[in-house]
Tab-separated table of C-alpha atoms and ligand atoms in Angstrom:
chain	number	residue	atom	x	y	z
A	1	UNK	CA	-14.611	-9.763	0.960
A	2	UNK	CA	-11.220	-8.089	1.446
A	3	UNK	CA	-10.235	-6.807	4.912
A	4	UNK	CA	-7.725	-3.984	5.272
A	5	UNK	CA	-6.178	-3.103	8.632
A	6	UNK	CA	-4.292	0.159	8.280
A	7	UNK	CA	-3.824	3.903	8.295
A	8	UNK	CA	-5.667	7.060	7.325
A	9	UNK	CA	-3.538	10.126	6.471
A	10	UNK	CA	-4.357	13.546	5.187
A	11	UNK	CA	-1.688	14.023	2.497
A	12	UNK	CA	-0.288	17.562	2.376
A	13	UNK	CA	1.383	17.657	-1.029
A	14	UNK	CA	3.831	20.146	-2.560
A	15	UNK	CA	5.475	19.981	-5.991
A	16	UNK	CA	9.205	20.751	-5.761
A	17	UNK	CA	11.757	21.395	-8.528
A	18	UNK	CA	14.048	18.909	-6.718
A	19	UNK	CA	14.194	17.335	-3.267
A	20	UNK	CA	16.144	19.386	-0.698
A	21	UNK	CA	19.299	17.936	0.863
A	22	UNK	CA	19.654	18.183	4.691
A	23	UNK	CA	19.951	21.823	5.736
A	24	UNK	CA	18.586	23.116	2.430
A	25	UNK	CA	15.339	25.005	1.721
A	26	UNK	CA	13.692	24.797	-1.699
A	27	UNK	CA	10.686	26.792	-2.911
A	28	UNK	CA	7.745	24.551	-3.813
A	29	UNK	CA	4.352	25.036	-5.431
A	30	UNK	CA	0.960	25.507	-3.787
A	31	UNK	CA	-0.097	23.006	-1.133
A	32	UNK	CA	-2.713	20.470	-2.226
A	33	UNK	CA	-4.598	18.143	0.159
A	34	UNK	CA	-5.429	14.563	-0.856
A	35	UNK	CA	-6.925	11.555	0.934
A	36	UNK	CA	-4.125	9.120	1.732
A	37	UNK	CA	-2.638	6.664	4.201
A	38	UNK	CA	-1.367	3.311	3.003
A	39	UNK	CA	-4.256	1.360	4.531
A	40	UNK	CA	-6.979	3.643	3.203
A	41	UNK	CA	-5.284	3.810	-0.213
A	42	UNK	CA	-5.154	0.011	-0.465
A	43	UNK	CA	-8.802	-0.246	0.615
A	44	UNK	CA	-9.913	2.282	-2.021
A	45	UNK	CA	-7.692	0.678	-4.676
A	46	UNK	CA	-9.352	-2.702	-4.078
A	47	UNK	CA	-12.852	-1.246	-3.943
A	48	UNK	CA	-12.419	0.754	-7.160
A	49	UNK	CA	-11.307	-2.448	-8.894
A	50	UNK	CA	-14.487	-4.248	-7.883
A	51	UNK	CA	-13.556	-5.752	-4.491
A	52	UNK	CA	-15.956	-5.774	-1.530
A	53	UNK	CA	-13.787	-4.127	1.127
A	54	UNK	CA	-13.997	-3.469	4.883
A	55	UNK	CA	-11.434	-1.408	6.745
A	56	UNK	CA	-10.191	-1.495	10.349
A	57	UNK	CA	-8.446	1.693	11.480
A	58	UNK	CA	-8.539	4.893	13.515
A	59	UNK	CA	-8.945	8.605	12.897
A	60	UNK	CA	-8.664	11.540	15.315
A	61	UNK	CA	-11.606	13.650	16.411
A	62	UNK	CA	-10.998	16.366	13.810
A	63	UNK	CA	-12.325	17.502	10.437
A	64	UNK	CA	-9.530	15.734	8.555
A	65	UNK	CA	-10.562	12.363	10.000
A	66	UNK	CA	-14.229	12.887	9.158
A	67	UNK	CA	-13.313	13.886	5.582
A	68	UNK	CA	-11.021	10.877	5.090
A	69	UNK	CA	-13.587	8.371	6.336
A	70	UNK	CA	-16.313	9.963	4.218
A	71	UNK	CA	-14.130	9.741	1.120
A	72	UNK	CA	-13.303	6.023	1.526
A	73	UNK	CA	-16.965	5.295	2.284
A	74	UNK	CA	-17.968	7.115	-0.914
A	75	UNK	CA	-15.604	4.736	-2.722
A	76	UNK	CA	-17.600	1.779	-1.378
A	77	UNK	CA	-15.404	0.798	1.598
A	78	UNK	CA	-17.227	-0.460	4.726
A	79	UNK	CA	-16.017	1.696	7.645
A	80	UNK	CA	-17.998	0.012	10.455
A	81	UNK	CA	-14.677	-0.851	12.170
A	82	UNK	CA	-13.070	2.600	11.868
A	83	UNK	CA	-12.960	4.183	15.331
A	84	UNK	CA	-12.302	7.720	16.589
A	85	UNK	CA	-9.490	8.304	19.109
A	86	UNK	CA	-10.439	11.289	21.302
A	87	UNK	CA	-8.059	14.251	21.793
A	88	UNK	CA	-5.803	12.981	19.014
A	89	UNK	CA	-5.054	14.276	15.528
A	90	UNK	CA	-5.738	12.232	12.418
A	91	UNK	CA	-2.562	11.010	10.687
A	92	UNK	CA	-0.871	13.398	8.260
A	93	UNK	CA	1.749	12.929	5.558
A	94	UNK	CA	3.880	15.760	4.164
A	95	UNK	CA	4.706	14.794	0.591
A	96	UNK	CA	7.093	16.455	-1.863
A	97	UNK	CA	6.903	15.459	-5.546
A	98	UNK	CA	9.705	16.230	-7.993
A	99	UNK	CA	9.278	16.675	-11.779
A	100	UNK	CA	10.093	12.983	-12.376
A	101	UNK	CA	7.143	12.037	-10.148
A	102	UNK	CA	9.390	10.701	-7.341
A	103	UNK	CA	8.319	11.547	-3.795
A	104	UNK	CA	9.644	11.951	-0.290
A	105	UNK	CA	7.134	11.459	2.537
A	106	UNK	CA	7.166	12.368	6.232
A	107	UNK	CA	4.341	10.752	8.196
A	108	UNK	CA	2.929	11.962	11.528
A	109	UNK	CA	0.967	8.891	12.672
A	110	UNK	CA	-1.548	10.577	15.017
A	111	UNK	CA	-4.500	8.246	15.584
A	112	UNK	CA	-2.932	5.499	13.437
A	113	UNK	CA	-0.586	4.804	16.364
A	114	UNK	CA	-3.637	3.798	18.442
A	115	UNK	CA	-4.864	0.977	16.191
A	116	UNK	CA	-4.729	-2.029	18.517
A	117	UNK	CA	-5.108	-5.768	18.858
A	118	UNK	CA	-8.429	-5.034	20.570
A	119	UNK	CA	-9.627	-3.163	17.452
A	120	UNK	CA	-8.837	-6.262	15.406
A	121	UNK	CA	-10.617	-8.486	17.941
A	122	UNK	CA	-13.705	-6.252	17.550
A	123	UNK	CA	-13.484	-6.928	13.805
A	124	UNK	CA	-12.871	-10.670	14.236
A	125	UNK	CA	-15.911	-11.602	12.134
A	126	UNK	CA	-14.659	-9.469	9.231
A	127	UNK	CA	-11.127	-10.890	9.424
A	128	UNK	CA	-12.343	-14.474	9.731
A	129	UNK	CA	-14.690	-14.035	6.769
A	130	UNK	CA	-12.308	-12.247	4.401
A	131	UNK	CA	-10.785	-14.088	1.448
A	132	UNK	CA	-7.801	-11.737	1.626
A	133	UNK	CA	-6.470	-9.537	4.451
A	134	UNK	CA	-4.136	-6.631	3.617
A	135	UNK	CA	-1.680	-5.306	6.228
A	136	UNK	CA	1.019	-2.570	6.149
A	137	UNK	CA	3.412	-0.966	8.658
A	138	UNK	CA	1.658	2.370	9.338
A	139	UNK	CA	-0.164	0.914	12.357
A	140	UNK	CA	1.413	-0.789	15.396
A	141	UNK	CA	2.777	-4.315	15.143
A	142	UNK	CA	0.333	-5.547	17.778
A	143	UNK	CA	-2.583	-4.773	15.456
A	144	UNK	CA	-0.955	-6.484	12.469
A	145	UNK	CA	-0.015	-9.556	14.495
A	146	UNK	CA	-3.559	-9.858	15.884
A	147	UNK	CA	-5.081	-9.352	12.436
A	148	UNK	CA	-2.902	-12.076	10.916
A	149	UNK	CA	-3.922	-14.440	13.743
A	150	UNK	CA	-7.620	-13.697	13.288
A	151	UNK	CA	-7.621	-13.937	9.477
A	152	UNK	CA	-8.774	-17.140	7.814
A	153	UNK	CA	-7.998	-16.175	4.208
A	154	UNK	CA	-4.800	-15.183	2.387
A	155	UNK	CA	-2.790	-12.642	4.424
A	156	UNK	CA	-0.790	-10.115	2.366
A	157	UNK	CA	1.799	-8.114	4.314
A	158	UNK	CA	3.227	-4.960	2.717
A	159	UNK	CA	6.167	-3.931	4.993
A	160	UNK	CA	5.803	-0.237	4.163
A	161	UNK	CA	6.990	2.232	5.160
A	162	UNK	CA	10.352	0.604	5.803
A	163	UNK	CA	10.964	-0.005	9.513
A	164	UNK	CA	13.700	-2.024	11.122
A	165	UNK	CA	11.654	-2.248	14.335
A	166	UNK	CA	8.566	-3.913	12.858
A	167	UNK	CA	8.347	-7.691	12.605
A	168	UNK	CA	6.514	-9.779	10.024
A	169	UNK	CA	3.517	-11.431	11.716
A	170	UNK	CA	3.238	-15.216	11.849
A	171	UNK	CA	0.706	-16.478	9.342
A	172	UNK	CA	1.606	-14.154	6.452
A	173	UNK	CA	1.066	-15.915	3.116
A	174	UNK	CA	2.408	-13.261	0.791
A	175	UNK	CA	5.028	-10.620	1.511
A	176	UNK	CA	5.094	-7.564	-0.805
A	177	UNK	CA	8.186	-5.394	-0.174
A	178	UNK	CA	9.960	-3.006	-2.530
A	179	UNK	CA	13.751	-3.157	-2.915
A	180	UNK	CA	14.549	-1.039	0.173
A	181	UNK	CA	11.997	-2.830	2.322
A	182	UNK	CA	13.441	-6.165	1.186
A	183	UNK	CA	16.881	-4.944	2.273
A	184	UNK	CA	15.489	-3.954	5.695
A	185	UNK	CA	13.828	-7.359	6.090
A	186	UNK	CA	16.931	-9.311	5.145
A	187	UNK	CA	19.515	-7.005	6.752
A	188	UNK	CA	21.437	-6.933	3.472
A	189	UNK	CA	22.346	-4.082	1.070
A	190	UNK	CA	19.627	-2.854	-1.310
A	191	UNK	CA	19.582	-5.452	-4.140
A	192	UNK	CA	20.075	-3.990	-7.611
A	193	UNK	CA	19.867	-6.749	-10.223
A	194	UNK	CA	16.972	-9.193	-10.577
A	195	UNK	CA	19.301	-12.012	-9.501
A	196	UNK	CA	20.202	-10.095	-6.327
A	197	UNK	CA	16.520	-9.383	-5.620
A	198	UNK	CA	15.633	-13.066	-6.107
A	199	UNK	CA	18.509	-14.213	-3.897
A	200	UNK	CA	17.474	-11.824	-1.096
A	201	UNK	CA	13.800	-12.817	-1.347
A	202	UNK	CA	14.703	-16.517	-1.136
A	203	UNK	CA	16.312	-15.936	2.279
A	204	UNK	CA	12.911	-14.992	3.754
A	205	UNK	CA	11.820	-18.275	5.232
A	206	UNK	CA	8.422	-18.958	6.771
A	207	UNK	CA	6.441	-16.920	4.224
A	208	UNK	CA	4.461	-18.620	1.463
A	209	UNK	CA	5.615	-16.342	-1.350
A	210	UNK	CA	7.389	-13.019	-1.881
A	211	UNK	CA	6.454	-10.455	-4.538
A	212	UNK	CA	9.042	-7.675	-4.810
A	213	UNK	CA	7.776	-4.474	-6.442
A	214	UNK	CA	10.473	-2.896	-8.608
A	215	UNK	CA	8.952	0.359	-9.921
A	216	UNK	CA	9.904	0.784	-13.573
A	217	UNK	CA	11.389	-2.758	-13.546
A	218	UNK	CA	7.988	-4.335	-12.764
A	219	UNK	CA	7.839	-7.040	-10.089
A	220	UNK	CA	9.550	-10.296	-9.188
A	221	UNK	CA	7.549	-13.269	-7.901
A	222	UNK	CA	9.451	-15.778	-5.762
A	223	UNK	CA	7.381	-18.799	-4.786
A	224	UNK	CA	8.894	-22.092	-3.706
A	225	UNK	CA	11.817	-22.744	-6.060
A	226	UNK	CA	10.331	-20.666	-8.915
A	227	UNK	CA	11.085	-17.060	-9.841
A	228	UNK	CA	9.018	-15.075	-12.358
A	229	UNK	CA	9.809	-11.569	-13.583
A	230	UNK	CA	6.770	-9.479	-14.545
A	231	UNK	CA	7.886	-6.417	-16.565
A	232	UNK	CA	6.379	-2.976	-15.943
A	233	UNK	CA	3.934	-1.480	-18.425
A	234	UNK	CA	5.127	1.537	-20.411
A	235	UNK	CA	3.532	4.705	-19.014
A	236	UNK	CA	4.754	8.252	-18.468
A	237	UNK	CA	4.724	8.730	-14.655
A	238	UNK	CA	3.835	12.098	-13.124
A	239	UNK	CA	3.470	11.015	-9.466
A	240	UNK	CA	4.423	7.629	-8.004
A	241	UNK	CA	2.615	8.230	-4.681
A	242	UNK	CA	0.414	5.219	-3.835
A	243	UNK	CA	1.710	3.098	-6.744
A	244	UNK	CA	2.617	0.406	-4.192
A	245	UNK	CA	-0.816	0.738	-2.570
A	246	UNK	CA	-2.482	0.444	-5.957
A	247	UNK	CA	-0.423	-2.726	-6.565
A	248	UNK	CA	-1.423	-4.287	-3.218
A	249	UNK	CA	-5.122	-3.440	-3.591
A	250	UNK	CA	-5.201	-4.934	-7.092
A	251	UNK	CA	-3.288	-8.020	-5.984
A	252	UNK	CA	-5.864	-8.603	-3.239
A	253	UNK	CA	-8.767	-8.313	-5.690
A	254	UNK	CA	-7.153	-10.627	-8.232
A	255	UNK	CA	-6.336	-13.280	-5.613
A	256	UNK	CA	-9.806	-12.994	-4.050
A	257	UNK	CA	-11.240	-13.627	-7.532
A	258	UNK	CA	-9.163	-16.811	-7.807
A	259	UNK	CA	-6.417	-15.733	-10.247
A	260	UNK	CA	-3.050	-17.484	-10.002
A	261	UNK	CA	-0.207	-15.513	-8.419
A	262	UNK	CA	1.680	-14.656	-11.640
A	263	UNK	CA	-1.496	-13.442	-13.376
A	264	UNK	CA	-2.530	-11.488	-10.292
A	265	UNK	CA	0.876	-9.774	-10.206
A	266	UNK	CA	0.597	-8.881	-13.919
A	267	UNK	CA	-2.812	-7.254	-13.246
A	268	UNK	CA	-1.450	-5.461	-10.154
A	269	UNK	CA	1.494	-4.078	-12.178
A	270	UNK	CA	-1.023	-2.578	-14.601
A	271	UNK	CA	-3.034	-1.006	-11.759
A	272	UNK	CA	0.155	0.490	-10.311
A	273	UNK	CA	1.181	1.822	-13.730
A	274	UNK	CA	-2.177	3.580	-14.199
A	275	UNK	CA	-1.881	5.197	-10.757
A	276	UNK	CA	1.465	6.803	-11.636
A	277	UNK	CA	-0.101	8.723	-14.527
A	278	UNK	CA	-2.196	10.900	-12.181
A	279	UNK	CA	-1.348	13.053	-9.166
A	280	UNK	CA	-2.376	12.339	-5.580
A	281	UNK	CA	-2.818	9.117	-3.627
A	282	UNK	CA	-6.490	8.091	-3.715
A	283	UNK	CA	-7.382	10.340	-6.705
A	284	UNK	CA	-4.813	8.447	-8.799
A	285	UNK	CA	-6.098	4.913	-8.182
A	286	UNK	CA	-7.153	2.890	-11.227
A	287	UNK	CA	-10.563	1.639	-12.282
A	288	UNK	CA	-11.029	-1.915	-13.528
A	289	UNK	CA	-11.675	-0.663	-17.073
A	290	UNK	CA	-8.374	1.250	-17.102
A	291	UNK	CA	-6.387	-1.765	-15.902
A	292	UNK	CA	-7.957	-4.101	-18.447
A	293	UNK	CA	-7.461	-1.526	-21.224
A	294	UNK	CA	-3.757	-1.150	-20.402
A	295	UNK	CA	-3.303	-4.932	-20.560
A	296	UNK	CA	-5.515	-5.439	-23.618
A	297	UNK	CA	-2.729	-5.259	-26.256
A	298	UNK	CA	-0.931	-8.100	-24.427
A	299	UNK	CA	-3.790	-10.649	-24.487
B	301	RIB	O1	1.838	5.063	0.001
B	301	RIB	C1	1.484	6.407	-0.108
B	301	RIB	C2	0.998	6.915	1.203
B	301	RIB	O2	2.064	6.912	2.113
B	301	RIB	C3	0.516	8.341	1.173
B	301	RIB	O3	-0.851	8.454	0.851
B	301	RIB	C4	0.854	8.851	2.559
B	301	RIB	O4	-0.264	9.076	3.349
B	301	RIB	C5	1.768	7.792	3.170
B	301	RIB	O5	1.099	7.063	4.101
């Protein structure tokens, strides 16, 4: 069982020829709605890859919330611990995608801001029974800290989106930042080279291991004194939205199945690569067959 504490967002997506600079207006394409939210994306990613997944989170009392919960449930995610916050909107994310597949995202948290320590306490049996718990930064710190305390299995913390206010909960076994999130965690400039990434990750004391996601450079695993670089798989990206979520969901499944960390990261890189070849957050997430097929030439 994999437990995910996290967000639900309705993604409101527009293709743009390029991202506007402050004060600029650009004409975009038609608006498309997708199911999103980092928590829900990670839950669906893990479920689609064969994990048994339960989610803790909150939606508002609106149609968007009902649609989002229905869509994760249809993907096999247990939503027993998803609650409705009255008189509150479900979370929304305004996403712009440029022709290279790079995005900018503005999130309005809505009901996600009401996920609480008490919600996690209500799900204590799920958290205590899970082999892996996945946490991100789209819900309040108090929920993440409580979830880490209540979890008995491996706790993966994805400090996304970047926030200088959030703190890493005690009890995290595996930290999964990207380069900018690593810089926010360490208070240092964004590391460029692999050596700089490794040096920054090694300064994070008190966490079992750090896996830094590097987009087209793959991922770097820093565990104890050892550093392993896992290269990215060659794909042609059209939309990188939820690539990090795909990575985290796959990592959780691989670890829950007993793979070693390096092998789990290799599998997660493949899941992330597949997700970049399709548009949308949850619609882009990989199946197990696709991940294994992408890795097949390497084994
Ligand atoms: O990681 C991608 C997600 O970030 C999107 O689905 C959007 O909802 C934002 O939360």
